[in-house]
Amino acid sequence: MKPADSQRNNQHPIILVHGLGGFDKLYTLHYWGGIHNVVNDLGKRGYEAHAADIGTFSSNWDRACELYAQIKGGRVDYGKAHAEEHGHARYGRTYPGFVPDWGEDRKIHLISHSMGGQTVRVLIQLLENGDEQERANTPKEELSPLFDQQRKSWVKGTVTISTPHDGSPFVYDVSGKAPYIQQIVGAFAAALGNRPLVDYDFKLDQWDLKRERGESFPGYMKRVRNSGIWEKSKDTAEWDLRPEGALELNRWVEAQPDVYYFSVGSEQTYRSPLTGHELPEPFMNPAMYYSAIYIGKYTRHTDEVVIGRKWWKNDGLVSTYTMNGPKLGSSDEIIPYDGNPRIGKWNDLGTMKSHDHLDIIGLGVRDQRGLYRDLATLLGSLPE
């Protein structure tokens, strides 16, 4: 994954963006690195790095707005038109900003995992094109800079890791509920040695789903999981992670000509010699066995989405086929990385073998700091 020339050509900060159910730090566990801290490790090697902490089960639009505020600083503005259309609060939490001087003279790189890859694509799309509906329905003095027509080429390079660019078939099994909540929370608990996640924050303030004083975590999780928003609204992760939702997103979110896109895949299943279906390898996180088996044999044929054998190999939560870049409804070009990155195209860095969906970020038995050092080297080698 290293570039042909590993010379450091830029000093842009790196922002790490978690996926579905993610966090920055939970007790002693870092999302990026597990018992190892990838952010600190990169810092020791001369890279300015920050870990975002955005909505765990929110839509990619809402997460992109939160990510913008966390990087630039200020109060989250989900957009007047968007908030009114979906029936949630327009404003969210306020942040000091990782890179307050972020702009044309101070670009950033983005490294993302799982749904985080969809989120950063939405953020880049909005930065460079804004949003016509928000401009048409918001007084000019109230309009967030994220939605205006001023092109912001503020991202130099982005890496998506194990991202369901075309959605995940497993969402069909959890339709109408917070997607994967049992698998995700169970997997994090397993990584903590089955310690109860009593301080876990779903960050769904815009939906008025804050944890109430004295509310137990199991009760809080049940209330979130059973909330009507999963059935009534498309402004959720449940929709965005469905192949149909990913198709809808891919139709308006395009690779931008001035950004370097890279993708990394993962897999930890093997083909059964009896059925031809994909089954979990022995060292996969047990919390993902059920979803791995489900994805490993799922088929679907509609006018817009056809899911068959090529979708079966997976990492426990996501089909490996979907990880190298968007294909459903997308005209983005995906090419194998040959040591010379191509701007405006998806440079496919390949697939990490025998890595489940959390193992690749260090929430497993492997120390993954080397992987992220390589990715930082690659991003740092991009031209200024």
XYZ file of C-alpha atoms in Angstrom:
384
model
C 0.000 0.000 0.000
C 2.996 2.270 0.167
C 3.563 4.690 -2.743
C 6.365 4.208 -5.212
C 7.933 7.331 -3.696
C 7.418 7.591 0.083
C 8.813 11.114 0.313
C 6.686 13.397 2.504
C 5.223 16.013 0.163
C 2.531 17.587 2.340
C 1.791 18.270 6.002
C -2.001 18.028 5.867
C -3.749 16.837 9.051
C -5.386 13.388 8.987
C -8.938 12.974 10.278
C -10.059 9.420 11.097
C -13.797 8.857 10.678
C -15.439 5.892 12.373
C -18.183 3.736 10.988
C -21.556 2.573 12.212
C -21.795 2.394 15.979
C -18.362 3.949 16.356
C -16.697 6.210 18.895
C -13.329 7.803 19.633
C -12.525 6.054 22.920
C -14.649 3.765 25.076
C -13.082 3.092 28.458
C -9.589 1.838 27.553
C -10.584 0.895 24.010
C -9.710 3.108 21.061
C -11.867 2.678 17.952
C -8.727 3.212 15.941
C -6.316 0.607 17.283
C -8.100 -1.083 20.170
C -5.597 -1.275 23.028
C -3.202 0.660 20.807
C -3.856 4.301 19.958
C -3.447 4.871 16.226
C -3.943 8.640 16.584
C -1.109 8.952 19.103
C 1.066 6.591 17.088
C 0.694 8.753 13.983
C 1.418 11.830 16.059
C 4.725 10.350 17.216
C 5.645 9.947 13.549
C 5.051 13.572 12.668
C 1.454 13.419 11.468
C -1.236 15.638 12.928
C -4.127 13.229 13.433
C -7.584 13.483 15.008
C -10.360 10.935 15.591
C -13.893 12.132 14.851
C -16.794 11.141 17.117
C -20.067 11.508 15.217
C -23.546 9.928 15.159
C -23.423 6.172 15.636
C -26.571 5.289 13.674
C -27.361 8.629 11.984
C -27.664 9.135 8.228
C -24.612 9.998 6.173
C -25.977 13.515 5.638
C -26.282 14.133 9.379
C -22.891 12.553 10.049
C -21.266 14.679 7.323
C -22.688 17.848 8.905
C -21.354 16.744 12.293
C -17.976 15.917 10.798
C -17.767 19.358 9.173
C -18.445 21.058 12.539
C -15.952 18.852 14.366
C -13.174 19.648 11.915
C -13.866 23.344 11.311
C -15.405 24.185 14.681
C -18.838 25.592 15.516
C -22.359 24.326 15.974
C -23.675 21.495 13.831
C -26.190 22.751 11.237
C -28.052 19.897 9.559
C -29.663 22.364 7.166
C -33.006 24.114 7.400
C -34.613 22.269 4.477
C -33.189 18.908 5.524
C -34.318 19.213 9.140
C -37.826 20.295 8.144
C -38.146 17.508 5.585
C -37.148 14.786 8.039
C -38.666 16.182 11.208
C -35.670 16.538 13.477
C -33.818 19.445 15.085
C -31.855 21.712 12.760
C -28.920 22.298 15.107
C -26.744 19.902 17.095
C -23.713 19.988 19.349
C -20.985 22.651 19.280
C -17.295 21.818 18.764
C -14.030 23.790 19.145
C -12.662 22.366 15.870
C -9.777 20.004 15.129
C -8.462 22.310 12.387
C -10.082 25.742 12.818
C -8.052 27.190 9.938
C -9.189 24.421 7.580
C -9.502 25.878 4.082
C -7.826 26.284 0.709
C -4.462 26.935 2.373
C -4.919 24.214 5.002
C -6.283 21.024 3.457
C -6.883 17.703 5.215
C -6.817 13.969 4.522
C -9.629 11.637 5.582
C -9.254 7.980 6.596
C -12.569 6.240 7.196
C -13.891 2.834 8.161
C -17.133 1.131 7.160
C -20.048 3.588 6.865
C -17.519 6.349 7.532
C -16.471 5.966 3.901
C -19.944 6.928 2.718
C -19.936 9.819 5.190
C -16.696 11.349 3.921
C -17.912 11.044 0.337
C -21.015 13.063 1.278
C -18.877 15.641 3.077
C -16.592 16.091 0.055
C -19.611 16.348 -2.270
C -21.169 19.090 -0.126
C -17.888 20.968 0.270
C -17.374 21.148 -3.463
C -20.956 21.567 -4.659
C -23.080 22.701 -1.716
C -26.786 21.890 -1.804
C -29.343 23.547 -4.047
C -32.332 22.736 -1.828
C -30.691 24.325 1.203
C -29.786 27.440 -0.785
C -33.349 27.756 -2.086
C -35.001 27.393 1.325
C -32.619 29.120 3.723
C -32.140 32.882 4.210
C -28.677 33.770 2.980
C -27.556 35.024 6.381
C -28.528 31.663 7.949
C -27.003 29.366 5.323
C -24.182 27.128 6.496
C -21.006 27.506 4.385
C -21.253 23.755 3.815
C -24.259 24.303 1.537
C -23.298 27.448 -0.397
C -22.048 27.540 -3.988
C -18.443 28.391 -3.165
C -16.331 25.422 -4.225
C -14.191 24.217 -1.340
C -11.340 21.973 -2.459
C -10.338 21.369 1.137
C -9.696 17.611 1.002
C -6.541 16.338 -0.673
C -6.876 12.569 -0.208
C -9.253 10.050 1.330
C -8.990 6.349 2.166
C -12.099 4.235 2.737
C -11.627 0.948 4.601
C -14.181 -1.912 4.477
C -16.833 0.527 3.282
C -20.214 -0.720 1.985
C -20.228 1.688 -0.950
C -23.148 -0.256 -2.433
C -24.774 -1.067 0.915
C -24.859 -4.324 2.857
C -27.331 -7.199 2.381
C -27.452 -7.761 6.138
C -29.563 -4.627 6.551
C -32.490 -6.568 5.073
C -32.405 -8.799 8.152
C -32.665 -5.815 10.501
C -35.032 -3.690 8.417
C -37.050 -1.249 10.499
C -34.536 -1.270 13.353
C -31.231 0.389 14.112
C -29.038 -1.655 11.760
C -26.582 -4.111 13.285
C -27.093 -2.698 16.774
C -26.898 -6.080 18.466
C -23.906 -7.193 16.379
C -22.012 -3.903 16.695
C -22.562 -3.404 20.427
C -21.896 -7.105 21.054
C -18.653 -6.967 19.101
C -17.452 -3.884 20.993
C -18.362 -5.541 24.297
C -16.406 -8.643 23.247
C -13.385 -6.464 22.397
C -13.625 -5.029 25.925
C -13.627 -8.480 27.460
C -17.451 -8.534 27.613
C -17.519 -5.433 29.798
C -20.952 -3.726 29.877
C -21.079 -0.591 27.692
C -22.768 1.578 30.301
C -21.301 4.854 28.952
C -22.016 4.294 25.259
C -23.502 7.376 23.538
C -25.605 6.927 20.392
C -25.314 10.671 19.607
C -28.849 10.949 18.239
C -29.596 14.341 19.828
C -31.312 15.653 16.698
C -33.966 12.948 17.143
C -34.387 13.715 20.870
C -32.934 10.315 21.721
C -30.635 11.413 24.512
C -30.123 9.084 27.427
C -32.341 10.073 30.308
C -31.024 10.634 33.819
C -30.928 7.321 35.654
C -31.789 5.320 32.519
C -29.981 1.969 32.311
C -27.930 1.291 29.222
C -30.022 -1.757 28.227
C -33.148 0.399 28.536
C -31.539 3.218 26.551
C -30.408 0.809 23.819
C -33.870 -0.749 23.626
C -35.472 2.698 23.311
C -33.111 3.637 20.474
C -33.530 0.280 18.759
C -37.324 0.443 18.943
C -37.619 4.091 17.947
C -40.090 4.791 15.160
C -37.495 6.730 13.159
C -36.099 3.508 11.672
C -39.455 2.749 10.036
C -40.677 6.276 9.289
C -37.578 8.081 8.008
C -34.960 7.578 5.330
C -32.682 9.954 7.239
C -31.004 7.101 9.103
C -28.156 4.648 8.754
C -30.727 1.898 8.233
C -31.696 3.390 4.869
C -28.250 4.545 3.771
C -26.806 1.071 4.356
C -29.473 -0.718 2.349
C -28.334 -1.329 -1.252
C -31.311 0.782 -2.389
C -30.219 3.612 -0.093
C -26.625 3.325 -1.265
C -27.858 3.426 -4.867
C -29.746 6.638 -4.097
C -26.653 8.149 -2.469
C -24.342 7.045 -5.289
C -26.497 8.852 -7.845
C -25.731 12.293 -6.383
C -22.403 11.755 -4.598
C -19.602 11.584 -7.171
C -15.823 11.336 -7.043
C -14.513 14.887 -7.308
C -11.798 15.634 -9.894
C -9.445 17.297 -7.400
C -9.439 14.591 -4.692
C -7.386 11.385 -4.486
C -9.599 8.410 -3.558
C -8.225 5.132 -2.182
C -10.042 2.013 -0.976
C -9.075 -0.996 1.148
C -11.163 -4.160 1.408
C -11.373 -6.952 4.003
C -12.668 -10.515 4.185
C -12.768 -13.413 6.633
C -14.960 -16.085 5.097
C -14.349 -19.235 3.049
C -16.475 -20.984 0.459
C -18.206 -24.140 1.655
C -17.325 -27.073 -0.611
C -20.820 -28.498 -0.028
C -23.063 -25.485 -0.690
C -20.811 -22.893 -2.313
C -21.917 -20.389 0.323
C -19.442 -18.303 2.322
C -18.906 -19.242 5.977
C -16.984 -17.406 8.740
C -13.387 -18.392 9.308
C -12.625 -19.704 12.823
C -11.013 -16.517 14.131
C -13.805 -14.120 13.139
C -15.349 -12.214 16.062
C -18.185 -14.560 17.157
C -20.590 -11.612 17.374
C -20.491 -11.517 13.567
C -20.981 -15.215 12.788
C -24.700 -14.865 12.146
C -24.357 -11.835 9.858
C -21.436 -13.435 7.990
C -23.534 -16.531 7.254
C -26.528 -14.397 6.248
C -24.487 -12.298 3.794
C -22.649 -15.401 2.593
C -25.727 -16.864 0.913
C -28.094 -13.916 0.376
C -29.654 -13.329 -3.045
C -31.959 -10.598 -4.283
C -33.202 -9.677 -7.749
C -35.091 -6.442 -8.358
C -35.140 -3.943 -11.213
C -32.431 -1.861 -9.520
C -30.515 -4.223 -7.250
C -29.220 -7.690 -8.099
C -27.360 -9.499 -5.318
C -25.773 -12.873 -5.982
C -22.620 -14.909 -5.537
C -20.180 -12.048 -6.068
C -21.623 -10.380 -2.938
C -21.156 -13.453 -0.715
C -17.532 -13.113 0.405
C -17.576 -10.777 3.383
C -15.843 -9.636 6.575
C -18.722 -10.402 8.907
C -20.779 -7.282 8.242
C -20.041 -6.065 4.708
C -19.693 -7.749 1.301
C -16.104 -7.457 0.097
C -17.417 -6.784 -3.417
C -18.792 -3.401 -2.307
C -15.578 -2.141 -0.700
C -13.411 -0.969 -3.612
C -15.684 1.905 -4.612
C -19.280 2.747 -5.556
C -20.805 0.805 -8.437
C -24.608 0.819 -8.017
C -25.846 3.937 -9.801
C -22.338 5.367 -9.966
C -20.118 6.408 -12.859
C -16.994 6.627 -10.641
C -13.992 4.835 -12.112
C -12.292 2.138 -10.008
C -8.732 1.113 -10.949
C -6.091 -1.110 -9.320
C -3.462 0.940 -7.506
C -0.108 0.583 -9.269
C 2.030 2.819 -7.070
C 1.044 5.980 -8.926
C -2.197 7.439 -7.551
C -4.734 8.789 -10.045
C -6.686 11.855 -8.966
C -10.474 11.827 -9.245
C -10.572 8.006 -9.481
C -10.825 5.167 -6.989
C -7.379 3.671 -6.463
C -8.076 0.134 -5.213
C -5.380 -0.852 -2.710
C -6.596 -4.444 -2.503
C -8.162 -6.681 0.138
C -6.836 -7.607 3.585
C -7.229 -11.378 3.813
C -8.600 -13.044 6.967
C -9.537 -9.709 8.552
C -13.037 -9.273 9.947
C -14.853 -5.951 10.018
C -13.370 -4.849 13.352
C -10.031 -6.625 13.132
C -8.959 -4.243 10.388
C -9.184 -1.272 12.761
C -7.359 -3.069 15.570
C -10.392 -4.290 17.512
C -9.206 -7.877 17.436
C -6.013 -9.849 17.900
C -3.847 -7.838 15.511
C -1.827 -4.692 16.115
C -2.810 -2.588 13.093
C -0.602 0.434 13.706
C 1.608 -0.601 10.780
C -1.328 -0.450 8.382
C -2.195 3.108 9.374
C 1.424 4.194 9.218
C 1.471 2.945 5.626
C -1.754 4.790 4.824
C -0.399 7.988 6.394
C 2.780 7.600 4.329
C 0.676 7.217 1.194
C -1.401 10.315 1.941
C 1.656 12.298 2.970
C 3.308 11.477 -0.372
C 0.555 13.164 -2.374
C 1.594 16.410 -4.063
C 0.974 19.610 -2.115
